[in-house]
Amino acid sequence: VQLQASGGGLVQAGGSLRLSCAASGRTFSSYTMGWFRQPPGKEREFVAAISWSGGTTNYADSVKGRFTISRDNAKNTVYLQMNSLKPEDTAVYYCAWKPTWAARRYDYWGQETLVTVSS
């Protein structure tokens, strides 16, 4: 499985960005996708996840109500719409893949995409 993330950039506080992550290779059916981030000087943290059908999602408390994860299975692509961005959202963002929603760990990770939110 290969994951290609894109969409990062510089935005002012209160602005929006949309990240994309395209999966290719032997992705299998019913896979779950997630987004993680690593702020400067901090550990990597969970941001959001979405099931194969899109019917189940999960968000970190810090982004609830501001970020929306979605997916287009025909394109093998997952999105992270980020609204009302705050300086504390500044981080390197990663997308990740796991075979099922119940799987304990993500097996594949995309390359980083940097999001910088200026105050």
PDB file of C-alpha atoms in Angstrom:
ATOM      1  CA  VAL A   1       0.000   0.000   0.000  1.00  0.00           C
ATOM      2  CA  GLN A   2       1.309   3.412  -0.962  1.00  0.00           C
ATOM      3  CA  LEU A   3      -0.140   6.607   0.445  1.00  0.00           C
ATOM      4  CA  GLN A   4       0.364  10.010  -1.150  1.00  0.00           C
ATOM      5  CA  ALA A   5      -0.665  12.997   0.959  1.00  0.00           C
ATOM      6  CA  SER A   6      -1.026  16.539  -0.303  1.00  0.00           C
ATOM      7  CA  GLY A   7      -2.707  19.834   0.465  1.00  0.00           C
ATOM      8  CA  GLY A   8      -0.613  21.283   3.256  1.00  0.00           C
ATOM      9  CA  GLY A   9       0.468  24.898   3.295  1.00  0.00           C
ATOM     10  CA  LEU A  10       0.484  28.202   5.123  1.00  0.00           C
ATOM     11  CA  VAL A  11      -2.813  29.700   6.237  1.00  0.00           C
ATOM     12  CA  GLN A  12      -3.893  32.410   8.634  1.00  0.00           C
ATOM     13  CA  ALA A  13      -5.755  31.593  11.802  1.00  0.00           C
ATOM     14  CA  GLY A  14      -9.428  31.137  11.067  1.00  0.00           C
ATOM     15  CA  GLY A  15      -8.743  29.899   7.576  1.00  0.00           C
ATOM     16  CA  SER A  16      -9.267  26.526   5.955  1.00  0.00           C
ATOM     17  CA  LEU A  17      -7.259  23.850   4.222  1.00  0.00           C
ATOM     18  CA  ARG A  18      -8.139  20.485   2.740  1.00  0.00           C
ATOM     19  CA  LEU A  19      -5.688  17.626   2.890  1.00  0.00           C
ATOM     20  CA  SER A  20      -5.914  14.687   0.522  1.00  0.00           C
ATOM     21  CA  CYS A  21      -4.431  11.226   0.722  1.00  0.00           C
ATOM     22  CA  ALA A  22      -4.516   8.863  -2.236  1.00  0.00           C
ATOM     23  CA  ALA A  23      -3.999   5.147  -1.645  1.00  0.00           C
ATOM     24  CA  SER A  24      -2.639   2.800  -4.253  1.00  0.00           C
ATOM     25  CA  GLY A  25      -1.346  -0.718  -4.509  1.00  0.00           C
ATOM     26  CA  ARG A  26      -2.980  -3.656  -2.805  1.00  0.00           C
ATOM     27  CA  THR A  27      -5.294  -1.657  -0.594  1.00  0.00           C
ATOM     28  CA  PHE A  28      -7.783  -4.493   0.040  1.00  0.00           C
ATOM     29  CA  SER A  29     -11.439  -3.840   0.615  1.00  0.00           C
ATOM     30  CA  SER A  30     -12.969  -2.357   3.763  1.00  0.00           C
ATOM     31  CA  TYR A  31      -9.839  -0.558   4.886  1.00  0.00           C
ATOM     32  CA  THR A  32      -9.863   2.262   7.411  1.00  0.00           C
ATOM     33  CA  MET A  33      -7.983   5.503   6.935  1.00  0.00           C
ATOM     34  CA  GLY A  34      -6.749   7.899   9.530  1.00  0.00           C
ATOM     35  CA  TRP A  35      -5.011  11.224   9.892  1.00  0.00           C
ATOM     36  CA  PHE A  36      -2.356  11.948  12.482  1.00  0.00           C
ATOM     37  CA  ARG A  37      -0.214  14.969  13.189  1.00  0.00           C
ATOM     38  CA  GLN A  38       2.983  15.858  14.970  1.00  0.00           C
ATOM     39  CA  PRO A  39       3.245  19.416  16.256  1.00  0.00           C
ATOM     40  CA  PRO A  40       6.728  20.905  16.597  1.00  0.00           C
ATOM     41  CA  GLY A  41       8.526  19.401  19.559  1.00  0.00           C
ATOM     42  CA  LYS A  42       5.647  17.087  20.442  1.00  0.00           C
ATOM     43  CA  GLU A  43       4.655  13.493  19.948  1.00  0.00           C
ATOM     44  CA  ARG A  44       2.538  12.321  17.068  1.00  0.00           C
ATOM     45  CA  GLU A  45      -1.167  12.395  17.868  1.00  0.00           C
ATOM     46  CA  PHE A  46      -4.356  11.045  16.413  1.00  0.00           C
ATOM     47  CA  VAL A  47      -6.567  13.480  14.503  1.00  0.00           C
ATOM     48  CA  ALA A  48      -9.375  11.553  12.791  1.00  0.00           C
ATOM     49  CA  ALA A  49     -10.331   8.220  11.283  1.00  0.00           C
ATOM     50  CA  ILE A  50     -12.980   6.964   8.891  1.00  0.00           C
ATOM     51  CA  SER A  51     -14.322   3.509   8.168  1.00  0.00           C
ATOM     52  CA  TRP A  52     -14.625   1.999   4.703  1.00  0.00           C
ATOM     53  CA  SER A  53     -18.257   2.977   4.311  1.00  0.00           C
ATOM     54  CA  GLY A  54     -17.705   6.387   5.774  1.00  0.00           C
ATOM     55  CA  GLY A  55     -20.453   5.653   8.238  1.00  0.00           C
ATOM     56  CA  THR A  56     -18.146   5.585  11.214  1.00  0.00           C
ATOM     57  CA  THR A  57     -15.767   8.384  12.072  1.00  0.00           C
ATOM     58  CA  ASN A  58     -13.733   9.336  15.082  1.00  0.00           C
ATOM     59  CA  TYR A  59     -12.093  12.646  15.967  1.00  0.00           C
ATOM     60  CA  ALA A  60      -9.691  13.953  18.530  1.00  0.00           C
ATOM     61  CA  ASP A  61     -11.417  16.298  20.945  1.00  0.00           C
ATOM     62  CA  SER A  62      -9.162  19.122  19.855  1.00  0.00           C
ATOM     63  CA  VAL A  63     -10.530  19.097  16.296  1.00  0.00           C
ATOM     64  CA  LYS A  64     -14.172  18.126  16.784  1.00  0.00           C
ATOM     65  CA  GLY A  65     -16.503  20.553  15.101  1.00  0.00           C
ATOM     66  CA  ARG A  66     -13.701  22.065  13.027  1.00  0.00           C
ATOM     67  CA  PHE A  67     -12.279  19.158  11.009  1.00  0.00           C
ATOM     68  CA  THR A  68     -14.184  16.726   8.813  1.00  0.00           C
ATOM     69  CA  ILE A  69     -12.807  13.476   7.450  1.00  0.00           C
ATOM     70  CA  SER A  70     -14.354  11.979   4.326  1.00  0.00           C
ATOM     71  CA  ARG A  71     -13.458   9.538   1.602  1.00  0.00           C
ATOM     72  CA  ASP A  72     -14.114   8.723  -2.028  1.00  0.00           C
ATOM     73  CA  ASN A  73     -13.626   4.989  -2.462  1.00  0.00           C
ATOM     74  CA  ALA A  74     -13.895   5.210  -6.232  1.00  0.00           C
ATOM     75  CA  LYS A  75     -10.745   7.326  -6.118  1.00  0.00           C
ATOM     76  CA  ASN A  76      -9.161   5.532  -3.135  1.00  0.00           C
ATOM     77  CA  THR A  77      -8.774   8.946  -1.562  1.00  0.00           C
ATOM     78  CA  VAL A  78      -9.444  10.277   1.909  1.00  0.00           C
ATOM     79  CA  TYR A  79      -9.792  13.948   2.748  1.00  0.00           C
ATOM     80  CA  LEU A  80      -9.406  16.073   5.837  1.00  0.00           C
ATOM     81  CA  GLN A  81     -11.276  19.351   5.627  1.00  0.00           C
ATOM     82  CA  MET A  82      -9.841  21.685   8.245  1.00  0.00           C
ATOM     83  CA  ASN A  83     -11.820  24.807   9.106  1.00  0.00           C
ATOM     84  CA  SER A  84     -11.363  27.482  11.746  1.00  0.00           C
ATOM     85  CA  LEU A  85      -7.694  26.661  11.917  1.00  0.00           C
ATOM     86  CA  LYS A  86      -5.732  27.694  14.987  1.00  0.00           C
ATOM     87  CA  PRO A  87      -1.998  28.215  15.454  1.00  0.00           C
ATOM     88  CA  GLU A  88      -1.969  25.074  17.593  1.00  0.00           C
ATOM     89  CA  ASP A  89      -3.026  23.074  14.533  1.00  0.00           C
ATOM     90  CA  THR A  90       0.426  23.742  13.113  1.00  0.00           C
ATOM     91  CA  ALA A  91       2.001  20.339  12.565  1.00  0.00           C
ATOM     92  CA  VAL A  92       3.228  17.787  10.129  1.00  0.00           C
ATOM     93  CA  TYR A  93       0.224  15.746   9.083  1.00  0.00           C
ATOM     94  CA  TYR A  94       0.271  12.105   8.044  1.00  0.00           C
ATOM     95  CA  CYS A  95      -2.344   9.802   6.601  1.00  0.00           C
ATOM     96  CA  ALA A  96      -2.355   6.164   7.570  1.00  0.00           C
ATOM     97  CA  TRP A  97      -4.003   2.879   6.555  1.00  0.00           C
ATOM     98  CA  LYS A  98      -5.199  -0.120   8.485  1.00  0.00           C
ATOM     99  CA  PRO A  99      -7.101  -3.116   7.129  1.00  0.00           C
ATOM    100  CA  THR A 100     -10.228  -2.803   9.271  1.00  0.00           C
ATOM    101  CA  TRP A 101     -11.786  -0.424  11.759  1.00  0.00           C
ATOM    102  CA  ALA A 102     -11.108  -2.881  14.566  1.00  0.00           C
ATOM    103  CA  ALA A 103      -7.425  -3.346  13.731  1.00  0.00           C
ATOM    104  CA  ARG A 104      -5.223  -2.093  16.538  1.00  0.00           C
ATOM    105  CA  ARG A 105      -2.523  -0.475  14.516  1.00  0.00           C
ATOM    106  CA  TYR A 106      -2.005   1.363  11.271  1.00  0.00           C
ATOM    107  CA  ASP A 107       0.230  -0.599   8.968  1.00  0.00           C
ATOM    108  CA  TYR A 108       1.071   1.948   6.304  1.00  0.00           C
ATOM    109  CA  TRP A 109       1.865   5.641   6.534  1.00  0.00           C
ATOM    110  CA  GLY A 110       2.031   8.365   3.944  1.00  0.00           C
ATOM    111  CA  GLN A 111       4.719  10.996   3.685  1.00  0.00           C
ATOM    112  CA  GLU A 112       4.285  14.165   5.705  1.00  0.00           C
ATOM    113  CA  THR A 113       2.485  17.277   4.609  1.00  0.00           C
ATOM    114  CA  LEU A 114       3.147  20.440   6.575  1.00  0.00           C
ATOM    115  CA  VAL A 115       0.382  22.679   7.815  1.00  0.00           C
ATOM    116  CA  THR A 116       1.384  26.043   9.248  1.00  0.00           C
ATOM    117  CA  VAL A 117      -1.220  28.316  10.806  1.00  0.00           C
ATOM    118  CA  SER A 118      -0.117  31.866  11.463  1.00  0.00           C
ATOM    119  CA  SER A 119      -1.654  34.021  14.172  1.00  0.00           C
TER     120      SER A 119
END
